[in-house]
Coordinates of C-alpha atoms and ligand atoms in Angstrom, one line a residue:
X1 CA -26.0 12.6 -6.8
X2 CA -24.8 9.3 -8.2
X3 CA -27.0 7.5 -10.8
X4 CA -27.0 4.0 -11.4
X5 CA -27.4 1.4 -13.9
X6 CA -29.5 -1.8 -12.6
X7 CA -29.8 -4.6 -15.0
X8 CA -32.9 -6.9 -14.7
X9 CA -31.4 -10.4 -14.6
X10 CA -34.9 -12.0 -15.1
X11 CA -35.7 -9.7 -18.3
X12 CA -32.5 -7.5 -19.4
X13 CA -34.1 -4.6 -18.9
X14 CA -31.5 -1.6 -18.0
X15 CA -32.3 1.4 -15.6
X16 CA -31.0 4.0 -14.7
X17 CA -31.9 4.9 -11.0
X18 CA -31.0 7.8 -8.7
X19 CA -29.4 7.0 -5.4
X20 CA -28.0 9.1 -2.3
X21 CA -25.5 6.7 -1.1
X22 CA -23.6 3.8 -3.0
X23 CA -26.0 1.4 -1.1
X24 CA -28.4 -0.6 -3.2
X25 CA -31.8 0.5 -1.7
X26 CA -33.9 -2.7 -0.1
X27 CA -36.9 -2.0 -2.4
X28 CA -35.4 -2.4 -6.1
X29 CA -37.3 -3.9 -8.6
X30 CA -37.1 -4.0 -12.5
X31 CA -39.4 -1.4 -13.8
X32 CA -40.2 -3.6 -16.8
X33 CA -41.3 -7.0 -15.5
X34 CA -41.6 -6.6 -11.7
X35 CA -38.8 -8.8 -10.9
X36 CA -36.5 -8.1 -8.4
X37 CA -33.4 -9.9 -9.1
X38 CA -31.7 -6.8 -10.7
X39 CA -28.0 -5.8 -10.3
X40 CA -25.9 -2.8 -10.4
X41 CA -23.9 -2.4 -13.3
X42 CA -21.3 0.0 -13.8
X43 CA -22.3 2.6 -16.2
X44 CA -20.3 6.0 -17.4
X45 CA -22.0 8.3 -15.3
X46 CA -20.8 6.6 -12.4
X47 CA -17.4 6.4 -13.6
X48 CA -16.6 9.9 -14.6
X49 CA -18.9 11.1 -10.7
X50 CA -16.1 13.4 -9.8
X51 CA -14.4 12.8 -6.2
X52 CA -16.3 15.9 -4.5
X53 CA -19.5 13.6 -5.6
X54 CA -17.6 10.5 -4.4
X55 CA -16.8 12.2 -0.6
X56 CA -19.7 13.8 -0.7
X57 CA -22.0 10.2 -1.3
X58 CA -19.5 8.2 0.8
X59 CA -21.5 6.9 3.9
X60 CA -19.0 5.8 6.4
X61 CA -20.9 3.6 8.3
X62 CA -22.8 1.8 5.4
X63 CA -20.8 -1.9 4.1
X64 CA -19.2 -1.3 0.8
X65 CA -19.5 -3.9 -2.2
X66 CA -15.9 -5.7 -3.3
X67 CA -15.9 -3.3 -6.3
X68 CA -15.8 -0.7 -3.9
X69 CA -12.7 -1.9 -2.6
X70 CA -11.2 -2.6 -5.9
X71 CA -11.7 1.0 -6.5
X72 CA -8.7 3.1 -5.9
X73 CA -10.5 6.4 -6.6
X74 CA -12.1 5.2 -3.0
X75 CA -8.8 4.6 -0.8
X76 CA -8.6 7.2 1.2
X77 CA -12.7 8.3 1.0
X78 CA -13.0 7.5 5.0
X79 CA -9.8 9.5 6.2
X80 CA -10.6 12.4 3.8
X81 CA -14.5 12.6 5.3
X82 CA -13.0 12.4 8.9
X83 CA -10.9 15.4 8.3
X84 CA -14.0 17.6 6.6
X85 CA -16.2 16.8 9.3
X86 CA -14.2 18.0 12.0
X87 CA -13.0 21.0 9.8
X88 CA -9.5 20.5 8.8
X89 CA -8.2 21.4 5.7
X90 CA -6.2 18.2 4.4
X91 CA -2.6 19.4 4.3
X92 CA -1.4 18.9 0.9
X93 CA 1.1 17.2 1.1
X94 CA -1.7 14.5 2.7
X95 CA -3.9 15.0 -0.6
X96 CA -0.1 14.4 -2.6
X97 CA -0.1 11.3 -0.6
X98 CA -3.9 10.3 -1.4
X99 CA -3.2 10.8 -4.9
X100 CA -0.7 8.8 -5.4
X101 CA -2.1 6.0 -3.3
X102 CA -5.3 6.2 -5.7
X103 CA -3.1 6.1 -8.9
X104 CA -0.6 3.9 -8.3
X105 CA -1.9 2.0 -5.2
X106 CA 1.3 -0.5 -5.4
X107 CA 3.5 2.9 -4.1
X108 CA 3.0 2.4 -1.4
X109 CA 5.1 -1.2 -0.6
X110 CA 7.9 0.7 -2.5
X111 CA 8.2 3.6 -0.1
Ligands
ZN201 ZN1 -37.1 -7.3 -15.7

């Protein structure tokens, strides 16, 4: 499961908090002062979440943030859930495909 990093905007207080999606839960609040004007900043234990973690807390119906988006490591996410669901085995040249879209996400106007 992903964890987290919420910074207090009223105090600076960072914490760290455990989540089961990559939704912000409605009732967060600043464990130091109460306040709940805190925001999710990106921290190293989201960044290295490897992409079974990343499928696995992907939440198809749920709205992504922008930073989401801007993600590469997330193209794909939707297709690739679809597929496991339904119990098909990506082909690999699909997951050679998803790759490279992820890494070099400009390949894909030059093919
Ligand atoms: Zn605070």
């Amino acid at each position: 499961m992903p964890i987290y990093e919420y910074k207090c905007n009223n105090c600076g207080n960072i914490q760290g908090i455990l989540l089961r999606g990559y939704n912000d839960p409605d009732d967060l609040a600043c464990d130091s002062c109460g306040s709940v004007d805190i925001k999710r900043i990106i921290s190293r234990v989201n960044y290295h979440s490897s992409s079974s973690d990343r499928l696995n807390s992907y939440d198809s119906r749920a709205r992504h943030t922008d930073s989401f988006y801007q993600d590469t490591r997330n193209i794909g996410l939707h297709a690739e859930q679809m597929l496991k669901k339904s119990g098909v085995e990506p082909t690999e040249d699909f997951k050679a495909k998803l790759e490279k879209v992820r890494t070099d996400p400009s390949s894909i106007l030059k093919d």
